[in-house]
Coordinates of C-alpha atoms in Angstrom, one line a residue:
I1 CA -1.2 -15.5 16.9
R2 CA -2.0 -18.9 18.1
R3 CA -5.8 -18.5 18.5
L4 CA -5.6 -16.8 14.9
A5 CA -3.7 -19.9 13.5
D6 CA -6.2 -22.3 14.9
L7 CA -8.7 -20.3 13.5
A8 CA -7.0 -20.3 9.7
T9 CA -6.8 -23.5 9.8
S10 CA -10.4 -24.8 10.9
R11 CA -12.6 -21.8 9.3
P12 CA -13.0 -21.5 5.4
L13 CA -10.0 -19.3 3.7
E14 CA -12.8 -16.2 3.0
E15 CA -13.3 -15.6 6.6
T16 CA -9.9 -15.6 7.5
M17 CA -8.7 -13.4 5.0
I18 CA -11.9 -10.9 5.9
R19 CA -10.8 -11.4 9.7
M20 CA -7.5 -10.3 8.4
S21 CA -8.2 -7.4 6.5
I22 CA -10.5 -6.1 9.9
I23 CA -7.4 -6.9 12.1
S24 CA -4.9 -4.7 9.9
V25 CA -7.0 -1.8 10.9
V26 CA -7.3 -2.5 14.6
D27 CA -3.3 -3.3 15.1
P28 CA -1.1 -3.2 11.8
G29 CA 1.8 -4.8 13.7
F30 CA 0.0 -7.7 15.0
W31 CA -1.1 -8.2 11.2
T32 CA 2.0 -7.9 10.2
R33 CA 3.7 -10.3 12.1
F34 CA 0.9 -13.3 11.7
G35 CA 0.9 -11.8 8.0
V36 CA 4.9 -12.7 7.6
H37 CA 4.0 -16.4 8.6
F38 CA 0.7 -16.7 6.6
G39 CA 0.8 -14.0 3.5
L40 CA 4.3 -14.4 2.7
F41 CA 5.9 -17.5 4.4
F42 CA 3.2 -19.8 3.3
G43 CA 1.9 -17.9 0.4
A44 CA 5.6 -18.6 -1.1
L45 CA 4.3 -22.3 -0.6
Q46 CA 1.3 -21.5 -2.5
G47 CA 2.9 -20.1 -5.3
Q48 CA 6.1 -22.0 -5.7
A49 CA 5.7 -25.3 -4.2
T50 CA 5.2 -28.2 -6.2
P51 CA 2.1 -30.3 -5.3
A52 CA 4.8 -33.1 -3.6
Q53 CA 6.4 -29.9 -1.8
M54 CA 3.2 -28.4 -0.5
A55 CA 2.0 -31.9 1.3
Y56 CA 5.3 -31.9 2.7
W57 CA 5.5 -28.8 4.3
M58 CA 1.6 -28.7 5.3
D59 CA 2.8 -32.0 7.0
K60 CA 5.2 -30.2 9.1
G61 CA 2.9 -27.6 10.1
A62 CA 3.4 -24.6 7.8
L63 CA -0.3 -23.8 7.8
S64 CA -1.1 -24.0 11.6
M65 CA 2.3 -22.6 12.7
Q66 CA 2.3 -26.4 14.9
G67 CA 6.0 -27.0 14.5
I68 CA 6.8 -24.5 11.9
T69 CA 6.9 -20.7 11.9
G70 CA 7.9 -18.7 8.8
C71 CA 9.6 -15.8 7.6
F72 CA 10.4 -14.2 4.0
G73 CA 13.8 -13.5 3.1
M74 CA 13.9 -11.9 -0.3
T75 CA 15.1 -7.9 1.0
E76 CA 18.8 -7.6 1.6
L77 CA 21.1 -4.8 3.1
G78 CA 22.3 -4.0 -0.5
H79 CA 19.2 -4.8 -2.9
G80 CA 15.4 -4.0 -2.4
S81 CA 13.2 -3.8 -5.0
N82 CA 15.8 -5.3 -7.6
V83 CA 15.0 -8.5 -6.7
A84 CA 17.3 -9.8 -9.8
G85 CA 19.9 -8.1 -8.5
L86 CA 20.0 -10.0 -5.0
E87 CA 23.2 -11.7 -3.6
T88 CA 22.7 -14.7 -1.9
T89 CA 23.5 -17.7 -3.7
A90 CA 22.5 -21.5 -3.6
T91 CA 24.9 -23.3 -5.1
L92 CA 24.0 -27.1 -6.1
D93 CA 26.7 -29.7 -4.6
E94 CA 25.8 -32.5 -7.0
R95 CA 28.0 -35.0 -4.7
T96 CA 25.6 -34.6 -1.9
D97 CA 22.4 -33.6 -3.3
E98 CA 22.5 -30.5 -1.4
F99 CA 22.3 -26.8 -2.3
I100 CA 24.8 -24.6 -0.2
V101 CA 22.8 -21.1 0.9
H102 CA 25.3 -18.5 1.4
S103 CA 25.6 -14.8 1.9
P104 CA 29.2 -13.8 -0.1
T105 CA 29.1 -10.2 0.9
L106 CA 27.9 -7.9 3.6
T107 CA 25.1 -6.5 1.1
A108 CA 23.8 -9.8 0.7
T109 CA 22.7 -9.9 4.6
K110 CA 18.9 -10.6 4.5
W111 CA 17.1 -7.3 6.0
W112 CA 13.9 -6.2 7.6
I113 CA 13.2 -9.8 7.7
G114 CA 9.7 -9.8 9.8
G115 CA 9.8 -12.5 12.2
A116 CA 13.4 -13.5 11.6
A117 CA 15.0 -11.7 15.0
H118 CA 12.6 -13.8 17.4
T119 CA 10.5 -16.0 16.1
A120 CA 10.8 -17.8 13.0
T121 CA 12.0 -21.6 12.7
H122 CA 12.1 -21.4 9.1
C123 CA 12.7 -18.8 5.9
A124 CA 11.5 -18.8 2.3
V125 CA 15.2 -17.5 1.0
Y126 CA 15.3 -15.8 -2.3
A127 CA 18.7 -16.7 -3.5
Q128 CA 20.9 -16.9 -6.6
L129 CA 20.8 -20.2 -8.5
I130 CA 23.9 -21.8 -9.5
V131 CA 24.4 -24.9 -11.4
K132 CA 27.5 -26.5 -12.5
G133 CA 29.0 -23.0 -12.6
Q134 CA 26.6 -20.9 -14.3
C135 CA 23.6 -18.7 -12.8
Y136 CA 19.9 -19.4 -13.5
G137 CA 18.8 -16.3 -11.8
T138 CA 16.6 -15.7 -8.4
K139 CA 14.5 -19.0 -7.3
T140 CA 13.3 -19.6 -3.9
F141 CA 14.6 -21.7 -1.1
V142 CA 13.5 -23.2 1.9
V143 CA 15.8 -22.9 4.5
Q144 CA 15.7 -23.8 8.2
L145 CA 17.2 -21.0 10.8
R146 CA 16.5 -22.3 14.4
D147 CA 16.5 -25.8 15.6
T148 CA 12.6 -26.4 16.4
K149 CA 13.0 -27.6 19.8
T150 CA 15.9 -26.0 21.3
F151 CA 15.4 -22.7 19.3
A152 CA 19.1 -22.8 18.4
L153 CA 20.7 -20.9 15.3
M154 CA 21.3 -23.7 12.9
P155 CA 25.1 -24.1 11.9
G156 CA 26.0 -21.3 9.7
V157 CA 23.0 -19.2 10.3
N158 CA 23.8 -15.6 12.2
I159 CA 20.4 -13.3 12.8
G160 CA 20.5 -9.8 14.7
D161 CA 17.4 -7.7 15.5
L162 CA 17.1 -4.5 13.5
G163 CA 15.9 -2.6 16.6
K164 CA 13.8 0.6 16.8
K165 CA 11.3 1.7 13.1
M166 CA 9.2 4.4 12.9
G167 CA 6.0 2.2 13.4
R168 CA 5.0 -1.0 13.8
D169 CA 7.7 -2.3 16.8
Q170 CA 5.2 -5.4 17.6
I171 CA 7.1 -7.0 14.6
D172 CA 10.4 -8.6 15.5
N173 CA 12.0 -7.4 11.9
G174 CA 15.5 -8.8 11.8
W175 CA 19.0 -9.7 9.9
I176 CA 19.9 -13.2 8.6
R177 CA 23.7 -14.3 7.3
F178 CA 24.3 -17.7 5.7
T179 CA 27.6 -19.3 6.1
H180 CA 27.7 -22.2 3.6
V181 CA 24.4 -23.3 4.7
R182 CA 23.4 -27.1 3.6
I183 CA 19.9 -27.2 2.7
P184 CA 18.4 -30.7 0.6
R185 CA 18.0 -30.2 -2.7
S186 CA 14.0 -30.8 -2.5
H187 CA 14.2 -27.6 -0.3
M188 CA 14.1 -25.3 -3.5
L189 CA 10.5 -24.7 -4.4
M190 CA 10.2 -25.8 -8.1
K191 CA 6.9 -25.4 -9.2
H192 CA 8.5 -23.3 -11.9
T193 CA 12.2 -24.0 -13.0
K194 CA 13.1 -27.8 -11.6
V195 CA 16.6 -28.8 -10.7
T196 CA 17.3 -32.6 -10.9
R197 CA 19.7 -35.1 -9.4
S198 CA 22.0 -34.9 -12.1
G199 CA 22.1 -31.1 -11.9
E200 CA 20.0 -30.9 -15.3
V201 CA 18.0 -27.4 -14.6
I202 CA 14.5 -27.1 -16.3
E203 CA 13.1 -24.0 -16.8
P204 CA 9.4 -23.3 -17.4
P205 CA 7.6 -23.1 -20.6
L206 CA 6.1 -19.4 -19.3
A207 CA 8.9 -17.9 -17.3
Q208 CA 6.6 -15.3 -16.7
L209 CA 4.4 -17.4 -14.3
A210 CA 6.6 -17.6 -11.7
Y211 CA 6.2 -13.9 -10.7
G212 CA 2.5 -14.3 -10.3
A213 CA 2.4 -14.9 -6.9
L214 CA 4.1 -11.5 -6.2
I215 CA 1.2 -9.7 -7.3
Q216 CA -0.8 -10.7 -4.7
G217 CA 0.7 -8.6 -2.0
R218 CA 0.3 -5.3 -4.2
V219 CA -3.5 -6.2 -5.0
S220 CA -3.5 -6.4 -1.2
M221 CA -2.3 -3.5 -0.3
V222 CA -5.1 -1.2 -2.6
S223 CA -7.5 -3.2 -0.1
D224 CA -5.2 -2.4 2.9
S225 CA -5.5 1.4 1.8
A226 CA -8.4 2.0 1.3
N227 CA -9.2 0.2 4.9
V228 CA -6.7 2.3 6.8
A229 CA -8.4 5.0 5.4
K230 CA -12.0 4.6 6.0
R231 CA -10.6 4.8 9.7
A232 CA -8.9 8.0 9.5
L233 CA -11.8 9.8 8.0
T234 CA -14.0 8.2 10.6
I235 CA -12.4 9.7 12.9
A236 CA -11.8 13.0 11.3
T237 CA -15.7 13.7 10.0
R238 CA -17.2 12.3 13.7
Y239 CA -15.4 14.8 15.2
A240 CA -15.8 17.5 12.5
S241 CA -19.5 16.6 13.5
V242 CA -19.1 17.6 17.1
R243 CA -16.5 20.0 17.7
R244 CA -17.8 23.4 17.5
Q245 CA -15.6 26.6 16.6
F246 CA -16.0 30.4 16.1
G247 CA -19.1 31.9 14.5
G248 CA -21.1 32.1 17.3
N249 CA -22.4 35.0 20.1
V250 CA -20.6 33.6 23.2
S251 CA -22.2 36.5 25.2
S252 CA -26.0 35.5 24.2
G253 CA -24.7 32.3 24.3
A254 CA -25.5 31.2 20.9
A255 CA -23.8 28.1 20.1
E256 CA -20.2 28.2 17.9
T257 CA -20.2 26.6 14.4
K258 CA -19.9 22.9 14.0
L259 CA -16.3 22.4 11.6
I260 CA -17.7 20.0 9.3
D261 CA -20.2 23.2 8.5
Y262 CA -17.3 25.2 7.4
P263 CA -16.8 24.8 3.6
I264 CA -13.3 25.4 4.2
H265 CA -13.6 22.2 6.6
Q266 CA -16.0 20.3 3.5
Y267 CA -13.3 21.0 0.8
R268 CA -10.8 19.6 3.4
L269 CA -12.4 16.1 4.6
L270 CA -15.0 15.7 1.5
P271 CA -12.5 15.0 -1.4
L272 CA -10.4 12.7 0.9
M273 CA -13.9 10.6 1.2
A274 CA -14.0 10.7 -2.6
Q275 CA -10.9 9.1 -2.9
T276 CA -11.6 6.8 -0.3
F277 CA -14.5 5.4 -2.3
A278 CA -12.4 5.2 -5.3
M279 CA -10.4 3.1 -3.6
I280 CA -12.7 1.0 -2.1
F281 CA -14.2 0.0 -5.3
T282 CA -11.0 -0.1 -7.1
A283 CA -9.9 -2.7 -4.4
R284 CA -13.1 -4.7 -4.6
E285 CA -12.7 -4.9 -9.0
V286 CA -9.1 -5.8 -8.8
T287 CA -9.2 -8.1 -6.3
A288 CA -11.5 -10.1 -8.4
N289 CA -9.6 -9.8 -11.2
Y290 CA -6.5 -11.1 -9.4
E291 CA -8.2 -13.9 -8.3
K292 CA -9.8 -14.8 -11.7
L293 CA -6.0 -14.7 -13.1
M294 CA -4.8 -17.1 -10.6
G295 CA -7.6 -19.7 -11.5
E296 CA -6.6 -19.2 -15.1
L297 CA -2.8 -19.5 -14.3
S298 CA -3.7 -22.4 -12.3
D299 CA -5.4 -24.1 -14.6
L300 CA -3.0 -23.6 -17.5
G301 CA -0.4 -26.1 -16.8
E302 CA 2.5 -26.6 -19.4
A303 CA 0.1 -25.1 -22.5
K304 CA 2.0 -22.8 -25.1
D305 CA -1.3 -22.3 -27.3
A306 CA -3.4 -19.1 -28.5
A307 CA -5.0 -19.1 -24.5
A308 CA -1.7 -19.2 -22.6
D309 CA -0.9 -16.3 -24.7
D310 CA -4.4 -14.4 -23.3
V311 CA -3.5 -15.6 -19.8
I312 CA 0.1 -14.0 -19.9
K313 CA -1.2 -10.6 -21.5
N314 CA -3.7 -10.5 -18.6
L315 CA -0.7 -11.2 -16.3
K316 CA 1.2 -8.3 -17.7
E317 CA -1.4 -6.5 -17.6
T318 CA -2.7 -7.0 -13.9
H319 CA 1.5 -6.6 -12.9
A320 CA 1.5 -3.3 -14.4
T321 CA -2.4 -2.2 -12.7
S322 CA -1.2 -3.5 -9.5
A323 CA 2.3 -2.0 -9.3
G324 CA 0.7 1.8 -10.4
L325 CA -2.1 0.8 -7.8
K326 CA -0.3 -0.2 -5.1
A327 CA 1.9 3.3 -5.3
F328 CA -0.6 5.5 -5.8
C329 CA -3.0 4.1 -3.2
T330 CA -0.5 4.0 -0.8
W331 CA 0.9 7.4 -1.2
M332 CA -3.1 8.6 -0.8
C333 CA -3.9 6.9 2.2
L334 CA -0.8 8.1 3.6
N335 CA -1.9 11.7 2.4
I336 CA -5.7 10.8 3.9
I337 CA -4.6 9.8 7.3
D338 CA -2.0 13.0 7.7
Q339 CA -4.8 15.6 6.5
C340 CA -7.4 13.8 8.9
R341 CA -4.9 14.4 11.6
Q342 CA -4.1 17.9 10.8
S343 CA -8.4 18.6 10.8
L344 CA -8.3 17.5 14.6
G345 CA -6.2 20.6 15.3
G346 CA -4.0 20.4 18.1
H347 CA -5.9 17.1 19.3
G348 CA -4.3 15.3 16.4
Y349 CA -0.6 15.5 17.7
S350 CA -2.1 13.3 20.7
A351 CA -1.0 9.6 20.1
Y352 CA -4.6 8.7 22.0
T353 CA -6.5 10.5 19.2
G354 CA -5.5 7.3 17.0
L355 CA -4.0 9.1 13.8
S356 CA -0.4 10.1 14.7
Q357 CA 0.6 6.3 15.0
A358 CA -1.8 5.3 12.3
Y359 CA 0.7 7.3 10.0
S360 CA 3.8 5.6 11.4
D361 CA 2.5 2.5 10.8
F362 CA 1.3 3.0 7.3
A363 CA 4.2 4.7 6.0
V364 CA 6.0 1.5 5.4
H365 CA 3.8 0.7 2.6
C366 CA 4.9 3.2 0.4
T367 CA 8.1 1.1 0.4
W368 CA 7.6 -2.4 1.2
E369 CA 6.4 -5.1 -1.7
G370 CA 8.0 -2.3 -3.8
D371 CA 9.4 1.1 -3.6
N372 CA 6.5 3.2 -4.7
T373 CA 8.5 5.4 -7.3
I374 CA 9.9 2.2 -8.9
L375 CA 6.5 0.7 -9.4
T376 CA 5.3 3.4 -10.8
L377 CA 8.1 3.8 -13.4
Q378 CA 7.2 -0.2 -14.0
C379 CA 3.5 1.0 -14.6
G380 CA 4.6 3.6 -16.9
R381 CA 7.1 1.3 -19.4
Y382 CA 4.2 -0.8 -19.7
L383 CA 2.3 1.9 -20.8
V384 CA 4.5 3.0 -23.0
A385 CA 5.5 -0.3 -24.7
T386 CA 1.6 -1.1 -24.7
A387 CA 1.2 2.6 -26.7
L388 CA 3.7 1.2 -29.2
D389 CA 2.3 -2.1 -29.9
A390 CA -1.0 -0.7 -30.3
R391 CA 0.5 1.4 -32.7
K392 CA 1.8 -1.6 -34.9
G393 CA -1.9 -2.7 -34.5
Q394 CA -2.5 -4.5 -31.8
P395 CA -5.6 -4.4 -29.4
L396 CA -5.3 -2.4 -26.4
P397 CA -6.2 -4.1 -23.0
E398 CA -8.8 -3.7 -20.6
N399 CA -6.9 -1.1 -18.7
L400 CA -6.3 1.3 -21.5
S401 CA -9.3 0.7 -23.4
Y402 CA -10.0 4.6 -22.6
L403 CA -7.7 5.4 -25.3
K404 CA -9.8 4.5 -28.2
G405 CA -11.4 7.6 -28.0
A406 CA -8.5 9.7 -26.7
V407 CA -5.9 9.2 -29.4
S408 CA -6.9 9.3 -33.0
A409 CA -6.0 7.2 -35.8
T410 CA -2.7 8.6 -37.0
G411 CA -1.7 7.8 -33.1
G412 CA -2.0 11.5 -31.7
L413 CA -4.0 13.1 -29.6
S414 CA -7.8 13.3 -30.6
D415 CA -9.5 16.5 -30.9
R416 CA -11.8 15.7 -28.0
V417 CA -12.6 18.5 -26.4
C418 CA -15.4 19.5 -23.4
K419 CA -18.0 21.3 -25.7
G420 CA -20.3 22.7 -22.7
D421 CA -19.6 25.8 -20.4
S422 CA -22.2 24.9 -17.6
A423 CA -21.7 23.1 -14.4
E424 CA -23.7 20.3 -15.1
Q425 CA -21.9 19.6 -18.9
V426 CA -18.3 20.5 -17.4
S427 CA -18.8 18.0 -14.3
S428 CA -20.7 15.1 -15.4
L429 CA -19.0 11.4 -14.9
D430 CA -18.9 10.7 -19.0
T431 CA -17.5 14.0 -19.6
L432 CA -14.8 14.0 -16.3
K433 CA -14.3 10.2 -17.8
A434 CA -13.6 11.8 -21.1
A435 CA -11.4 14.5 -19.8
W436 CA -8.8 12.1 -17.9
S437 CA -9.0 9.9 -20.4
S438 CA -7.1 12.8 -22.8
V439 CA -5.2 13.8 -20.3
A440 CA -3.7 10.4 -19.8
A441 CA -3.8 9.6 -23.3
N442 CA -1.8 13.2 -23.5
A443 CA 0.6 11.9 -20.8
I444 CA 1.2 8.6 -21.9
L445 CA 2.0 9.7 -25.7
N446 CA 4.7 12.1 -24.2
A447 CA 6.4 9.3 -22.4
V448 CA 6.3 7.8 -26.0
R449 CA 7.9 10.7 -27.4
D450 CA 10.7 10.7 -24.7
F451 CA 11.4 7.4 -25.7
E452 CA 11.7 7.6 -29.3
T453 CA 13.6 10.6 -28.6
G454 CA 16.1 8.4 -26.4
L455 CA 16.4 5.6 -29.0
G456 CA 16.9 8.2 -31.8
K457 CA 20.0 9.9 -29.6
G458 CA 21.7 6.0 -30.1
L459 CA 20.8 4.7 -26.5
G460 CA 19.7 1.2 -25.9
K461 CA 16.1 0.0 -24.9
D462 CA 17.0 0.4 -21.7
D463 CA 18.7 3.3 -21.3
A464 CA 15.5 4.9 -23.8
Y465 CA 13.3 3.8 -21.0
E466 CA 15.8 5.5 -18.1
F467 CA 16.0 8.6 -20.4
S468 CA 12.5 9.3 -20.5
S469 CA 11.9 8.0 -16.8
A470 CA 10.3 11.8 -15.5
S471 CA 7.3 11.7 -18.2
R472 CA 7.1 7.9 -17.6
L473 CA 6.4 8.7 -13.7
H474 CA 3.9 11.5 -14.6
A475 CA 2.3 9.1 -17.3
A476 CA 1.5 6.1 -14.9
R477 CA 0.3 8.7 -12.2
M478 CA -2.3 10.5 -14.5
H479 CA -3.3 7.0 -15.9
T480 CA -3.7 5.6 -12.3
Y481 CA -6.0 8.5 -12.0
T482 CA -7.8 7.6 -14.6
Y483 CA -8.1 3.5 -14.0
L484 CA -9.7 4.6 -10.6
L485 CA -12.1 7.1 -12.3
H486 CA -13.5 4.6 -14.4
R487 CA -13.5 1.6 -11.9
F488 CA -15.4 4.3 -9.8
A489 CA -17.7 4.7 -12.5
A490 CA -18.2 1.2 -13.2
Q491 CA -19.2 -0.2 -9.7
V492 CA -21.4 3.2 -9.3
E493 CA -23.6 1.8 -12.3
Q494 CA -23.9 -1.4 -10.5
S495 CA -24.8 0.1 -7.1
P496 CA -28.7 0.2 -5.8
A497 CA -30.5 2.9 -7.3
A498 CA -31.3 4.3 -3.9
L499 CA -27.7 4.8 -3.6
R500 CA -26.6 5.6 -6.6
P501 CA -26.9 9.6 -6.2
V502 CA -24.7 9.6 -3.7
L503 CA -22.3 8.2 -5.0
T504 CA -22.4 9.1 -8.4
L505 CA -21.8 12.7 -6.6
L506 CA -18.7 11.2 -5.1
A507 CA -17.2 9.8 -8.2
Q508 CA -17.8 13.1 -9.6
L509 CA -15.9 15.0 -6.9
F510 CA -13.2 12.2 -7.3
G511 CA -13.0 13.0 -10.7
A512 CA -13.2 16.8 -10.2
H513 CA -11.1 17.7 -7.6
S514 CA -8.3 15.4 -8.8
A515 CA -8.7 17.5 -12.4
V516 CA -8.5 20.9 -10.2
Q517 CA -5.5 20.0 -8.4
H518 CA -3.8 19.4 -11.9
S519 CA -5.7 21.8 -13.8
G520 CA -2.6 22.3 -15.6
E521 CA -2.4 18.8 -18.1
F522 CA -6.3 19.6 -19.1
L523 CA -5.2 23.0 -20.3
Q524 CA -2.2 21.4 -22.1
S525 CA -4.6 18.4 -23.8
G526 CA -6.9 20.7 -24.5
F527 CA -10.0 19.2 -23.0
Y528 CA -10.7 21.8 -20.7
T529 CA -10.4 26.0 -21.1
G530 CA -9.4 28.1 -18.2
P531 CA -12.9 29.0 -17.6
Q532 CA -14.3 25.5 -17.4
I533 CA -11.3 24.8 -14.8
E534 CA -13.1 27.6 -13.0
T535 CA -16.3 26.4 -13.1
L536 CA -15.1 23.4 -12.2
K537 CA -13.5 24.7 -9.0
G538 CA -17.2 26.0 -8.5
F539 CA -18.5 22.5 -8.6
V540 CA -16.2 21.1 -6.6
T541 CA -17.7 23.5 -3.4
H542 CA -21.3 22.4 -4.3
A543 CA -20.4 18.8 -4.2
C544 CA -18.7 19.1 -1.0
S545 CA -21.8 20.9 0.4
E546 CA -24.3 18.2 -0.4
I547 CA -21.9 15.4 0.1
R548 CA -21.7 17.1 3.8
K549 CA -25.6 16.3 4.6
D550 CA -24.8 12.6 4.3
A551 CA -20.9 12.9 5.5
V552 CA -21.6 11.1 8.7
S553 CA -23.9 8.4 7.2
L554 CA -21.2 7.6 4.8
T555 CA -18.7 7.1 7.2
D556 CA -21.2 4.9 9.6
A557 CA -22.0 2.3 6.3
F558 CA -17.9 1.8 6.9
N559 CA -19.2 -0.4 9.9
Y560 CA -16.0 0.2 12.3
T561 CA -17.3 -0.2 15.4
D562 CA -15.8 1.8 18.4
Y563 CA -12.7 -0.8 19.1
V564 CA -11.6 -0.8 15.7
V565 CA -12.1 3.0 15.1
N566 CA -9.7 2.9 18.8
S567 CA -10.0 7.3 19.3
P568 CA -11.8 9.1 21.5
L569 CA -12.3 11.6 18.9
G570 CA -14.4 9.1 16.6
R571 CA -16.7 7.6 18.8
F572 CA -20.2 6.5 17.0
D573 CA -21.9 8.4 20.2
G574 CA -20.2 11.6 19.5
D575 CA -18.9 11.9 23.1
V576 CA -15.6 13.1 22.6
Y577 CA -14.8 15.4 25.3
E578 CA -15.4 13.0 28.3
K579 CA -14.2 10.2 26.6
Y580 CA -10.8 11.7 25.6
F581 CA -10.3 13.0 29.2
E582 CA -11.1 9.5 30.8
L583 CA -8.5 8.0 28.9
V584 CA -6.2 10.8 29.4
T585 CA -6.1 10.7 32.9
S586 CA -6.8 6.8 33.3
L587 CA -3.3 6.4 31.5
N588 CA -1.5 9.5 33.1
P589 CA -2.7 9.4 36.7
A590 CA -1.4 12.1 39.0
K591 CA 1.6 11.4 40.9
P592 CA 4.7 12.9 42.1
V593 CA 7.3 14.5 39.7
P594 CA 9.8 11.6 40.2
Y595 CA 12.4 14.2 39.5
F596 CA 11.4 17.1 41.7
D597 CA 14.1 16.7 44.6
S598 CA 17.0 15.5 41.7
L599 CA 16.6 18.6 39.1
I600 CA 13.7 20.8 39.6
R601 CA 14.4 22.1 43.5
P602 CA 17.6 22.7 43.0
L603 CA 16.4 25.2 39.5
L604 CA 13.9 26.8 41.6
E605 CA 16.7 27.4 44.8
R606 CA 19.2 28.7 42.7
T607 CA 21.3 31.7 44.6
N608 CA 22.8 33.7 41.8
E609 CA 19.8 35.4 40.7
T610 CA 18.9 39.0 42.1
E611 CA 15.3 39.5 44.7
A612 CA 14.1 42.0 42.2
G613 CA 12.5 41.2 38.9
P614 CA 13.8 42.8 35.7
E615 CA 13.1 46.3 34.9
L616 CA 10.3 46.9 32.5
E617 CA 10.5 49.4 29.8
I618 CA 6.6 50.5 30.7
D619 CA 7.9 51.5 34.5
E620 CA 10.8 54.6 32.5
E621 CA 7.7 55.7 30.7

């Protein structure tokens, strides 16, 4: 960690981010331990501190970890995704010009706080701001947890270790309780909301700006999903290209068939490869959009003009898109890891082959930075609200521009259908984009209908959204499939000409395989007929057989070294069995059974058994 912190402060930021993305694949637990400080604690300062506050904490060592090790105190025992409902309070004491940070209930205990149990000296604490008896919502406060010289807990701070977890045991997750802990007023991060010495609370003119920094974690997890999926696919594809099973004539000495040459194995792995490339290209684009948005927010200042309105619209769009993508891509990656693990057969159960631990380590992505179902519902709410705005004449945002051709002028689903029956016609990239646009539009319109049904029943706006939650969830999933396909296709168009054929085929496989998996949606929207779906199934099989020719090259293009892959079954040279055997025997050397005399010998030498063996039915015939 010290070495990495030195590199982070001495090298360009872009280099550090690339280094971190590689480390997240090599050792997710270590990446988390460092990332809690560098990404979350320091990220909170970057996003919410004033320039003067930032200079103060930088001087204290907030970036270099020389004097400060930080953690991020948002989640509580009783609250996770509902940040607005956090119970920890920060009450201004005007007499002393201090905030009093307090955990008023057991459920207000900060929970899952990485770095808190053993490492952190300071914490970016999310708490309800209370001034003159009035609550102003959740804000961020820097609270010192431990004396930086003695490491003793500060007065009023109580910390414990959360212990064993499903994965990432390299990170010291802990709980924190505050009992009337006093901090200077200046330790509230005031880039947006400000509190003066006299107790005046100055709210930002654009309250939404405070949430811009929260998007970063979601955006980064789209990239994480792609990067981790690349490793899983590399292991599974290389092994499938070496492992032979069945199909040969042993007596004649004919070689058995490679797994990768079986159509069913191609069908197991290669759609996962298409999904991974969809995530790779989408992550690249959404990261660039996020960085552009952050630059626009930084330049905005206190403006409240038309340009500010455009930035806010972009912020809402990015917030919703990143929420849906974070959920969808982490779900997708977790499935890819497990499917790749299962494709290794019995060897996939071994910890040494690299995917059982990967699954345990990655599973947390589906719940941290927002539970996936909640984030998907947030995306669905945005889709409903945007569709309603479009009905009133508002222009569609870029991430929903595909609706222009999928929704008719009257607000219903357009009558666009697939007009050809050949494999080329039903599976072309343009046809698949139009097909998914139709399905997503249908799902969004159904969610709008359910929302308006709720309103018609006399429900309030929020309750009507809850009434339509199932259809909102579905709409967000269909929208995200569509978004991924469109982004994939856009990136393919920008790719080098020599790579375009195989990348186009991958994009078609992603769209077609996903469509086959959700064929009922396409029949319901009317875009495809039953026979056309059957033709699409045939195309998927054909695409898998074609991509099989480049499967190893495509995974080699990820450029993960054997050190990063870290699996004997995913070795670049294909020498899997020898290295697997060497690894197992070196880590488990032969030695006497330590419990032979205490357990096994007494078991074997029991005297209440008869000498004769059991009677067998075959002897009676």
